mmCIF file of C-alpha atoms in Angstrom:
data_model
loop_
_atom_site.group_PDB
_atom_site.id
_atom_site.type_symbol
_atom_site.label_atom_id
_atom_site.label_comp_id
_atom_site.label_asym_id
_atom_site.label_seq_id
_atom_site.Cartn_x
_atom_site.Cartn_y
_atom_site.Cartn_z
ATOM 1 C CA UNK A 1 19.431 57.632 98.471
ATOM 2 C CA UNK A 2 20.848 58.279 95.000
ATOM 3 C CA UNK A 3 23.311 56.361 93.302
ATOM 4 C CA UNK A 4 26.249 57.746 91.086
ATOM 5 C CA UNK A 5 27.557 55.603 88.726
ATOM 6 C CA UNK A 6 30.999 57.215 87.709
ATOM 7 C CA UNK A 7 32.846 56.149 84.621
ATOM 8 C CA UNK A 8 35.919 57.750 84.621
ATOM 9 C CA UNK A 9 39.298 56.914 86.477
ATOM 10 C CA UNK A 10 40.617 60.076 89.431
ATOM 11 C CA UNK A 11 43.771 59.294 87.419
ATOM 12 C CA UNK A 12 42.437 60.290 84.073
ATOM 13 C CA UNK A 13 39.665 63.265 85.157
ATOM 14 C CA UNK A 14 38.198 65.222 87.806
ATOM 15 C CA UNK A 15 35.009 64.347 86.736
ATOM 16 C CA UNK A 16 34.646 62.245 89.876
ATOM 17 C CA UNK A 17 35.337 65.641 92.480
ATOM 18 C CA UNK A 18 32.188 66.537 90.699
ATOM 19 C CA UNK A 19 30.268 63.050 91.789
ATOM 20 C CA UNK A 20 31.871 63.244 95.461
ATOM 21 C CA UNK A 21 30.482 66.944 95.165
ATOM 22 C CA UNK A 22 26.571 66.122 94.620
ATOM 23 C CA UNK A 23 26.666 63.254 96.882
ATOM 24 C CA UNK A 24 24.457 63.635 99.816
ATOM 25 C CA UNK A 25 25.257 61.427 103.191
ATOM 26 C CA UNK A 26 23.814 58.593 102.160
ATOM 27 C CA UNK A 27 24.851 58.385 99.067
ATOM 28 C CA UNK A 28 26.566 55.872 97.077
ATOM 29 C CA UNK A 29 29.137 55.507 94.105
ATOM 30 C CA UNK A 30 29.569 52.895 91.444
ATOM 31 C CA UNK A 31 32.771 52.338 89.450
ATOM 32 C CA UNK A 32 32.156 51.113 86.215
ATOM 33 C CA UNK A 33 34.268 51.351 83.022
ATOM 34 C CA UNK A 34 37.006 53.260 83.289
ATOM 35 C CA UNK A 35 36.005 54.133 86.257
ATOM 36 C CA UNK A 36 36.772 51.077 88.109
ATOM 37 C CA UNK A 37 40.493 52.199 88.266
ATOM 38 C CA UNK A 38 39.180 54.304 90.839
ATOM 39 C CA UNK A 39 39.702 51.432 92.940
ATOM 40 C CA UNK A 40 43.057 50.569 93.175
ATOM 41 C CA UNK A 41 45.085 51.162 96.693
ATOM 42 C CA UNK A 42 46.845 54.215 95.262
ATOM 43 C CA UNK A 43 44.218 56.022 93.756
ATOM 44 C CA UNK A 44 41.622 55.331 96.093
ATOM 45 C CA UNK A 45 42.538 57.899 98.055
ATOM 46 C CA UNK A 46 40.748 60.417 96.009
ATOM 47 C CA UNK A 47 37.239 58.743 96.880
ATOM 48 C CA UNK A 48 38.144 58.749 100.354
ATOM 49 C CA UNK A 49 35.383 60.757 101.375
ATOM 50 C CA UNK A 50 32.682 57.992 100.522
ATOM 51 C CA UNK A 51 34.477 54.748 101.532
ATOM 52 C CA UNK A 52 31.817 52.324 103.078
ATOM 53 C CA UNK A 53 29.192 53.026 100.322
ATOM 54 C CA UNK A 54 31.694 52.842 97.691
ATOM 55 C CA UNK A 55 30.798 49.929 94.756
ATOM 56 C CA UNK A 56 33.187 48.730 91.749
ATOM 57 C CA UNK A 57 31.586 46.525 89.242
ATOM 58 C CA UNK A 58 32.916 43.079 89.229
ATOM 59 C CA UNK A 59 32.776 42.667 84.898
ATOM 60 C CA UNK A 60 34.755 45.635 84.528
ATOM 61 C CA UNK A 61 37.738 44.836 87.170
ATOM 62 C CA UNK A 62 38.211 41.300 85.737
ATOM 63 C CA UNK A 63 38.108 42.193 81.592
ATOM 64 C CA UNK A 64 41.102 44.645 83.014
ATOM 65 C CA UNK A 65 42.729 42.236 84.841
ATOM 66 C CA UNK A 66 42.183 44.277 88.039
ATOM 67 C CA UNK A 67 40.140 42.337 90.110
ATOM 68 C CA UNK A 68 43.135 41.024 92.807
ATOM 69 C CA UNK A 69 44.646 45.100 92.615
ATOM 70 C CA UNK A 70 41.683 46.327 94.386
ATOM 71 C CA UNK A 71 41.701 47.910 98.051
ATOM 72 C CA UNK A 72 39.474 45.860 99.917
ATOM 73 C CA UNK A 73 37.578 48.701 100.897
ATOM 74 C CA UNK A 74 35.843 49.059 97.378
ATOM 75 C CA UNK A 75 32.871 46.633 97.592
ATOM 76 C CA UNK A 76 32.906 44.069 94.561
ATOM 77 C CA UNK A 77 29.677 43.812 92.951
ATOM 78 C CA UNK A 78 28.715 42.486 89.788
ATOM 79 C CA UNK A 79 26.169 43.260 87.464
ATOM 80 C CA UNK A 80 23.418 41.846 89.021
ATOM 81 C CA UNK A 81 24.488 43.737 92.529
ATOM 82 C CA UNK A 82 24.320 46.984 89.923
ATOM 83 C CA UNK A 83 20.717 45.963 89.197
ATOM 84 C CA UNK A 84 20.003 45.273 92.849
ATOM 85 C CA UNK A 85 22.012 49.427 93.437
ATOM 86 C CA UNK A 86 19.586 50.681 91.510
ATOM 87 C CA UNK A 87 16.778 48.953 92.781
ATOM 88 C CA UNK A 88 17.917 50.432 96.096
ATOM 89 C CA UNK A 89 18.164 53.772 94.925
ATOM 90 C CA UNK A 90 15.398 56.609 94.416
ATOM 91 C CA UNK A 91 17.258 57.968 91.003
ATOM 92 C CA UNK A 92 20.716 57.429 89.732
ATOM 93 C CA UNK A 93 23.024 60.074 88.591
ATOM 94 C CA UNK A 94 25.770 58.912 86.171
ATOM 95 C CA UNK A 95 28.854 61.609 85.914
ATOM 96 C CA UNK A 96 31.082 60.790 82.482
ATOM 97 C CA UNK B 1 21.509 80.597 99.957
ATOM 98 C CA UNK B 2 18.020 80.167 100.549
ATOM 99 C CA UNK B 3 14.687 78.586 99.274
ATOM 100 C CA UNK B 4 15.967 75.884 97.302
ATOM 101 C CA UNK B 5 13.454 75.139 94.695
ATOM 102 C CA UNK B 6 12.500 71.158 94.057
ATOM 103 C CA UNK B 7 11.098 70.263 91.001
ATOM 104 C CA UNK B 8 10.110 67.472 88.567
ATOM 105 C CA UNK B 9 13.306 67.268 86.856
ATOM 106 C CA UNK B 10 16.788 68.583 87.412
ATOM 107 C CA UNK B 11 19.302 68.710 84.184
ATOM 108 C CA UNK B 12 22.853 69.212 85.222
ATOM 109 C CA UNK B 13 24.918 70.804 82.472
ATOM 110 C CA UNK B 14 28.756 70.246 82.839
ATOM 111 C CA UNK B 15 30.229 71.029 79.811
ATOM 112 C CA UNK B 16 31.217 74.128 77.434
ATOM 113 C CA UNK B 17 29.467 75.382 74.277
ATOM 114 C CA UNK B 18 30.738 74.900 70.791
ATOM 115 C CA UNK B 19 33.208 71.928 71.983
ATOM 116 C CA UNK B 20 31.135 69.381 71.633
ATOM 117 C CA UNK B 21 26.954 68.327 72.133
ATOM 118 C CA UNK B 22 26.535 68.409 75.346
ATOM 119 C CA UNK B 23 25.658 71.818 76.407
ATOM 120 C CA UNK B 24 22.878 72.343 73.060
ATOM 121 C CA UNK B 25 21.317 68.364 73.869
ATOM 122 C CA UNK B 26 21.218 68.773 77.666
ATOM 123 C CA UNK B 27 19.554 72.380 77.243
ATOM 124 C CA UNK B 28 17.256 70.762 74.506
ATOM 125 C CA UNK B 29 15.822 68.375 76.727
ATOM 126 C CA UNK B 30 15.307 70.720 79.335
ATOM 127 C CA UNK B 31 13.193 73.180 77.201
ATOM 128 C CA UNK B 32 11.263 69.677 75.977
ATOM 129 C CA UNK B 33 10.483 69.077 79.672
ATOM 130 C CA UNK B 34 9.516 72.557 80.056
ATOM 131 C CA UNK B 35 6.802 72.014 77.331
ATOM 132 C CA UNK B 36 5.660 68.482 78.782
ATOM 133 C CA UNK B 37 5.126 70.546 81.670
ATOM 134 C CA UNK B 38 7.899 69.980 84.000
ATOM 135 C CA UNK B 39 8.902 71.642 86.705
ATOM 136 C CA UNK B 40 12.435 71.897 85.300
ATOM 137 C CA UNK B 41 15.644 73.659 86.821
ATOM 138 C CA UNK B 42 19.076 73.496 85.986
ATOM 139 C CA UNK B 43 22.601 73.357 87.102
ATOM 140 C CA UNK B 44 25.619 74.786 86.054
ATOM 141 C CA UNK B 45 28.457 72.538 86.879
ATOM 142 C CA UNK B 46 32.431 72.938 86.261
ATOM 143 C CA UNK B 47 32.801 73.752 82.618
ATOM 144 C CA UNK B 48 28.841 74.126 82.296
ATOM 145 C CA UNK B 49 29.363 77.491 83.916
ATOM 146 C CA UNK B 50 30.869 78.982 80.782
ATOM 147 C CA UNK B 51 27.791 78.738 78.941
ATOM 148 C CA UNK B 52 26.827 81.706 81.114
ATOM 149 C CA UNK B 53 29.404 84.273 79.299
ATOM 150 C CA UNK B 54 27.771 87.121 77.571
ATOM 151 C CA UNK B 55 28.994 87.924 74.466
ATOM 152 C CA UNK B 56 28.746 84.175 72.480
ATOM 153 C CA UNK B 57 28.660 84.078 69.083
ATOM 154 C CA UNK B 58 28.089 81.448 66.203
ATOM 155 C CA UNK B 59 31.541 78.763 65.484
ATOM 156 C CA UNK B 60 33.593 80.258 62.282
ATOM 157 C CA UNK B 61 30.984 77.841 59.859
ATOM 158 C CA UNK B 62 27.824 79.070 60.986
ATOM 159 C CA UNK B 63 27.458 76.199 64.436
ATOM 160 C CA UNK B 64 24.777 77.778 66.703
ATOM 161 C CA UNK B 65 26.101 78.752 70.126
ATOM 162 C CA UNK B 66 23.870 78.053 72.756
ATOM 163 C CA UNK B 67 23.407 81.665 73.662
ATOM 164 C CA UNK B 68 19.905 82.203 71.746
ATOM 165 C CA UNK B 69 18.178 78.739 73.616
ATOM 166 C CA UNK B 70 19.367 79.916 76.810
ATOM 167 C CA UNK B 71 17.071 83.543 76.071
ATOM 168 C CA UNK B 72 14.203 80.915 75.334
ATOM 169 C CA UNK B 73 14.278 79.963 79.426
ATOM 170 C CA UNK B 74 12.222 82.452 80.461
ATOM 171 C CA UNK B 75 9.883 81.536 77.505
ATOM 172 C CA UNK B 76 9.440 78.190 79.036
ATOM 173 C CA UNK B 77 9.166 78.756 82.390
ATOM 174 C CA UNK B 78 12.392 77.541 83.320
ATOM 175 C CA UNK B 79 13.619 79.973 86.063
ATOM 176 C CA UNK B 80 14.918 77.738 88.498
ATOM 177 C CA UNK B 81 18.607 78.388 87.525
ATOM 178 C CA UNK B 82 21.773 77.208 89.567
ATOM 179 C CA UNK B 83 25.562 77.910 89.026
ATOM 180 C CA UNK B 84 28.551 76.326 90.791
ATOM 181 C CA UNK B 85 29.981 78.917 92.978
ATOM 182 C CA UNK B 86 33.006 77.201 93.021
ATOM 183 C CA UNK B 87 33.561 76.825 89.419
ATOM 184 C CA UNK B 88 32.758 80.197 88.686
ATOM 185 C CA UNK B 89 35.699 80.963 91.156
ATOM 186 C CA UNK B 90 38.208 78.647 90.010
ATOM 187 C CA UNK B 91 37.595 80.404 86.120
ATOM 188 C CA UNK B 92 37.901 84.040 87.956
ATOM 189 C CA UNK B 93 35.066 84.492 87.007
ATOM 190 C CA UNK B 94 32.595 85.206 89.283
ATOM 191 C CA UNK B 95 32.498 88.935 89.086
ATOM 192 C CA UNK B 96 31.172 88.661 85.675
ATOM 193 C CA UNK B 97 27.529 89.588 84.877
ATOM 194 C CA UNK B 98 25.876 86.590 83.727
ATOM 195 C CA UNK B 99 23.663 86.209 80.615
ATOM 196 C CA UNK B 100 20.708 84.987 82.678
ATOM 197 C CA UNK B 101 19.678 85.335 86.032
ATOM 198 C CA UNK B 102 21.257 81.761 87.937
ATOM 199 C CA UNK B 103 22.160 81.588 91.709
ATOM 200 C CA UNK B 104 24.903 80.916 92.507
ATOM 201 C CA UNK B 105 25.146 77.641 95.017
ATOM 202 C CA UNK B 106 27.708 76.126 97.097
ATOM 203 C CA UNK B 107 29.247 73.112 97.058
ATOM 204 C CA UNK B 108 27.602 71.676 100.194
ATOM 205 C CA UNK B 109 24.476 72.385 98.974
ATOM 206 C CA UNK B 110 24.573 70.648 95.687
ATOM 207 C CA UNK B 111 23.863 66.892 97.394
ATOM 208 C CA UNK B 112 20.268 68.980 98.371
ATOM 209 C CA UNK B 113 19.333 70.515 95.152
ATOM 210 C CA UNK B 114 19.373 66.747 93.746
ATOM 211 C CA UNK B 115 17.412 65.276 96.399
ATOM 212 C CA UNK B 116 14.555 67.437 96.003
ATOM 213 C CA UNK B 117 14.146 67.058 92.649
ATOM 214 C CA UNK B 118 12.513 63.856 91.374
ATOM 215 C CA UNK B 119 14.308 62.674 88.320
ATOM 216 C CA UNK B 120 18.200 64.142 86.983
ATOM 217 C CA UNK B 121 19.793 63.886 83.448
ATOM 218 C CA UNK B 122 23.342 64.507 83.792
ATOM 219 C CA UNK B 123 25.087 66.334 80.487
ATOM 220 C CA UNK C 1 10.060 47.537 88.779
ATOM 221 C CA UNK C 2 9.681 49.468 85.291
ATOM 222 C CA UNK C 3 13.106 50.456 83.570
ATOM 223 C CA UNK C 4 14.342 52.591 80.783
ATOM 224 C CA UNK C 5 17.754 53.342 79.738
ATOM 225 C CA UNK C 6 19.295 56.405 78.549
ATOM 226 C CA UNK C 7 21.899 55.161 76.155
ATOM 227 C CA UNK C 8 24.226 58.485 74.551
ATOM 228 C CA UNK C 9 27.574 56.452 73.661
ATOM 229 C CA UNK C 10 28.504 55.620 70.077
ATOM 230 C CA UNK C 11 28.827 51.671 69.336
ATOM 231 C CA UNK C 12 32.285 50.296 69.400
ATOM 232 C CA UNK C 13 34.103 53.421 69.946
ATOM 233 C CA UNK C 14 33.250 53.752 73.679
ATOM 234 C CA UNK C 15 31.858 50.980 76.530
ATOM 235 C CA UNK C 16 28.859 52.858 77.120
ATOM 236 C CA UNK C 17 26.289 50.417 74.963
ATOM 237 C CA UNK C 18 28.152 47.448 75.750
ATOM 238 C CA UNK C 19 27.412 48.530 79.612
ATOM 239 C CA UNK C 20 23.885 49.545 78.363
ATOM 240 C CA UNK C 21 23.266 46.219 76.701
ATOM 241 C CA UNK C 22 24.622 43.921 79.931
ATOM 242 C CA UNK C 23 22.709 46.110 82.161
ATOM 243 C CA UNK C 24 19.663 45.486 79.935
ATOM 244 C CA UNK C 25 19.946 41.843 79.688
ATOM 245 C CA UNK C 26 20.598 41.462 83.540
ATOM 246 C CA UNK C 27 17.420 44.082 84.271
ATOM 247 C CA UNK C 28 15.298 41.643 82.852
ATOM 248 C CA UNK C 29 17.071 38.603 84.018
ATOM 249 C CA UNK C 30 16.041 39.958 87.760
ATOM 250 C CA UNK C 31 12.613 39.823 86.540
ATOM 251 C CA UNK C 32 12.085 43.858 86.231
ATOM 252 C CA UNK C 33 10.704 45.122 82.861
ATOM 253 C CA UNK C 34 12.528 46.620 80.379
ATOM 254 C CA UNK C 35 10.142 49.396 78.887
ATOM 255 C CA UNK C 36 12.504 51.148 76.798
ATOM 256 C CA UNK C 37 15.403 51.973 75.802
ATOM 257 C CA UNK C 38 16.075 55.754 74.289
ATOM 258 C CA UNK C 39 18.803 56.535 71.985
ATOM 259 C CA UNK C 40 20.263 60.284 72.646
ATOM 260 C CA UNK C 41 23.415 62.299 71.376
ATOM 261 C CA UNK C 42 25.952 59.285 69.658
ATOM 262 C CA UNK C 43 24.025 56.282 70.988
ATOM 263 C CA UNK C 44 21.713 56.772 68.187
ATOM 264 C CA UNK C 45 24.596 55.015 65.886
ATOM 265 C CA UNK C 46 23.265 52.243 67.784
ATOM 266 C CA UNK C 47 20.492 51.897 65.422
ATOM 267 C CA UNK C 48 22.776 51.875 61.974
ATOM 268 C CA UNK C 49 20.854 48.949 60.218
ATOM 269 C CA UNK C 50 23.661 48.724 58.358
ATOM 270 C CA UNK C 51 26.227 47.882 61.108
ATOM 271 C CA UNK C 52 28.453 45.046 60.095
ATOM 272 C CA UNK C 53 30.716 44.166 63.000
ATOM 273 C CA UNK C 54 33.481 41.107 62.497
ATOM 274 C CA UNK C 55 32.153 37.653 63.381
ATOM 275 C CA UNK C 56 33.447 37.137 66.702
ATOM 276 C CA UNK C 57 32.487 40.823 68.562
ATOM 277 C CA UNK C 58 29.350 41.269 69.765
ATOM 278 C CA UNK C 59 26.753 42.432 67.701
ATOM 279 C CA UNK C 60 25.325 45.358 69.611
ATOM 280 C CA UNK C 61 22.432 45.952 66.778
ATOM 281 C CA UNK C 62 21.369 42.509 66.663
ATOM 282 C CA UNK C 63 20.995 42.488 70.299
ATOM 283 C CA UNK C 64 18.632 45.432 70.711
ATOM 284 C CA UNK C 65 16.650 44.416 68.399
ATOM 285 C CA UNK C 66 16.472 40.665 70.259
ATOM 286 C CA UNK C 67 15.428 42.990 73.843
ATOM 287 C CA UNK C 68 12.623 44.139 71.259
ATOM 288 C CA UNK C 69 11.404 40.871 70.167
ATOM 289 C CA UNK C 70 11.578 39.157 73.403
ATOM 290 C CA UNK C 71 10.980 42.067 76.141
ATOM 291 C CA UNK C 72 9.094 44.232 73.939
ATOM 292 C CA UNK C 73 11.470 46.774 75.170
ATOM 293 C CA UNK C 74 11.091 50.019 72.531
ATOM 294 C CA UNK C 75 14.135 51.107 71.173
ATOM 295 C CA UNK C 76 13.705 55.379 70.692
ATOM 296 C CA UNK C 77 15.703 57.116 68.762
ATOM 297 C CA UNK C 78 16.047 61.212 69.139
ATOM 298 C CA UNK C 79 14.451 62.213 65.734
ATOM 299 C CA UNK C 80 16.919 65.432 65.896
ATOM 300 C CA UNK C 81 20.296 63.473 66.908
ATOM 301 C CA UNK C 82 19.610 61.053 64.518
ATOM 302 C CA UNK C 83 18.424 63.429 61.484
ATOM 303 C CA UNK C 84 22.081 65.362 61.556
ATOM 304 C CA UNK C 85 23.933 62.497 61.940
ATOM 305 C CA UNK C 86 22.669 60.009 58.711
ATOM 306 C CA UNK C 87 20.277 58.333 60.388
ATOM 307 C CA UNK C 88 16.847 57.957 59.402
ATOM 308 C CA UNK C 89 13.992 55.593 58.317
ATOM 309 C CA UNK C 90 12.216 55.355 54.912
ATOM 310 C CA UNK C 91 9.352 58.734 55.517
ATOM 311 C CA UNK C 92 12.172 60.742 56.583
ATOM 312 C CA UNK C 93 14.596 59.391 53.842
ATOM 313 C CA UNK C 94 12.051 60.144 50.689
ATOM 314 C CA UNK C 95 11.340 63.207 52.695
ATOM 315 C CA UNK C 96 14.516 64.517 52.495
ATOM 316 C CA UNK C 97 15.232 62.664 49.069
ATOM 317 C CA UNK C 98 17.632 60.710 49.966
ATOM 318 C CA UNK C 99 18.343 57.474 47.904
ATOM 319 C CA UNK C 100 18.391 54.849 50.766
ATOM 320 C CA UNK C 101 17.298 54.375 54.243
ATOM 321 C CA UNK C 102 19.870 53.802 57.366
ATOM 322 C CA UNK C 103 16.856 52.981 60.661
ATOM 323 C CA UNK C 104 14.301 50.732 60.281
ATOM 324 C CA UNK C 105 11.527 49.013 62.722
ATOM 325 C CA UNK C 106 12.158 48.110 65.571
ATOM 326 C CA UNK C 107 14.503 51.195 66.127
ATOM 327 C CA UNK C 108 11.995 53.860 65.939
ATOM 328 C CA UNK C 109 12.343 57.849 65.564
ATOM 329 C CA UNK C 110 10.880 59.609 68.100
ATOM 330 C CA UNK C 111 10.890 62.792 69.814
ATOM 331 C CA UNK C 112 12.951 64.257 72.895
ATOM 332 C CA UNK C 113 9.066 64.002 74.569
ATOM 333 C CA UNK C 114 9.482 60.468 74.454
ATOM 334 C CA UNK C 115 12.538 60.478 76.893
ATOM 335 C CA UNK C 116 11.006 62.621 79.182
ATOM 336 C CA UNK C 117 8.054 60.586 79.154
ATOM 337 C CA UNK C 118 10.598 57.482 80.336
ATOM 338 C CA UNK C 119 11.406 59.638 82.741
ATOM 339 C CA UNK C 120 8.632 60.146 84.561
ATOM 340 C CA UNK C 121 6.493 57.372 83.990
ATOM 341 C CA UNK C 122 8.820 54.509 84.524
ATOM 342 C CA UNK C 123 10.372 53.396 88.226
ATOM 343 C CA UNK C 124 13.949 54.135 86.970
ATOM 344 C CA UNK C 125 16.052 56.097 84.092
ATOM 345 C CA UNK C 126 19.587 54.575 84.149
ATOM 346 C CA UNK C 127 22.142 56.661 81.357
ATOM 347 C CA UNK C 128 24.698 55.345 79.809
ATOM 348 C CA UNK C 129 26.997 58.078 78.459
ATOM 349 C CA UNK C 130 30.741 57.967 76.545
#
């Protein structure tokens, strides 16, 4: 399994059609930075295709005041649940 | 496309020459692998696949292109070469003649060429 | 588990060392090691001894160099990125004769063989881009 960790927003960049591109079945994707905009109810949408392994880190939602905008189908971790990703994870890809 | 090639390390290269770093750093540290003896390859992703025009030249005050390091591949033993179909398409470009010798790969087989390879730096 | 860090943003114009830096100090929190961290493309500004944030923002330099003093975590800096961009230690700065120096210890120049090195013999490379 390989995690992508995905700083950008869908809204901002197609950066992230390139993520959902080299992501193999079992892959996952982090939202961090930016990124974590990724997670609100109208643009999640665009990351439709990896809902149920899809992470947004908890630090980066609340310093944007995001944290109660999110769709419930992002799961919430913080930084210590990115630690614990990567521990998971055979390599990690970050797209930027 | 067949006989995907794993390898050591896998540098993905996503961005166009002469705008910015990216292109010259990733391409840098591949050749560096190369020497550590790596098994290296290398995508060419979105933008990335306009590094593969013929024809480059230096910037108006002298900037290297990245035309010359990408000659030095074969050098290093780097001939495990990759370029996005798709994005070659989407330029209309895909019935250009590249300036090295990359297969082309599809999008569905992208996910594969990054699980076979050990470790990937993303530029 | 053994982890280095691929940092390539420039401090305080983009999140990517201030993501770096709490990944870093949470890495080690978990108990993992934290065997180095490389600077690459603008994260090398990262090691600007000079840098003189305001008071009450973090102090990105300052807290590398504290990973370094209690992780022993290396802090690598690309010899060419740095070079082209200012940055350089005392033997590169009388090499070059230039009158002052902008890198000292424990940021260290290195080569791009030194990354690749974190790449392969450490568990995991996590980057950190703009």
């Amino acid at each position: 399994m390989v995690l992508h960790i995905l700083n950008r927003s869908p809204s901002m960049s197609r950066v992230f059609q390139q993520a959902l591109d080299a992501m193999g079945t079992d892959d996952r994707l982090l939202l961090i930075e930016d990124g974590v905009q990724g997670a609100l109810p109208q643009l999640i949408p665009y990351l439709e295709p990896v809902l149920g392994r899809l992470f947004v880190l908890k630090e980066d939602l609340v310093s944007r005041a995001l944290e109660g905008h999110c769709d419930a189908r992002a799961i919430v971790v913080d930084v210590d649940g990115f630690v614990s990703l990567t521990e998971e994870a055979d390599k990690t890809v970050s797209w930027f | 496309m067949t006989g995907l090639s794993g390898g050591d390390l896998l540098v993905i290269l996503r961005h166009a020459p002469h705008g910015s770093s990216w292109l010259k750093e990733g391409l840098d540290t591949a050749l560096v692998a190369a020497a550590f003896g790596q098994r290296v390859s290398l995508l060419f992703m979105g933008d990335g696949v306009m590094a593969l025009l013929p024809g480059q030249g230096s910037g108006p005050l002298g900037q290297k292109g990245t035309q010359p390091t990408l000659q030095m591949l074969e050098m290093y033993d780097i001939d495990s070469l990759w370029v996005e179909h798709q994005a070659l398409l989407e330029r209309g470009l895909n019935d250009m003649s590249l300036s090295v010798d990359a297969t082309r790969i599809e999008k569905d087989a992208i996910s594969r060429l990054l699980a076979e390879h050990t470790q990937i730096l993303n530029f | 588990m053994q982890y280095a860090l691929l940092v390539q943003g420039s401090p305080y114009s983009y999140q990517a060392s201030h993501s770096a830096l709490r990944f870093a100090q949470a890495v080690v929190r978990r108990g993992h090691s934290l065997t180095a961290v490389f600077f690459y493309h603008d994260g090398v500004y990262n090691a600007a001894r000079l840098a003189a944030p305001p008071q009450d923002e973090p102090h990105l330099y300052d807290a590398w160099a504290q990973l370094h003093r209690e992780h022993d975590t290396e802090l690598l800096v690309c010899i060419a990125a740095a070079l082209r961009r200012g940055l350089m230690d005392e033997r590169e700065s009388s090499r070059h004769g230039k009158a002052g120096h902008s890198l000292e210890p424990p940021f260290i120049l290195t080569g791009l063989g030194q990354l690749i090195e974190a790449s392969t013999a450490y568990d995991r490379l996590i980057s950190f881009s703009p």
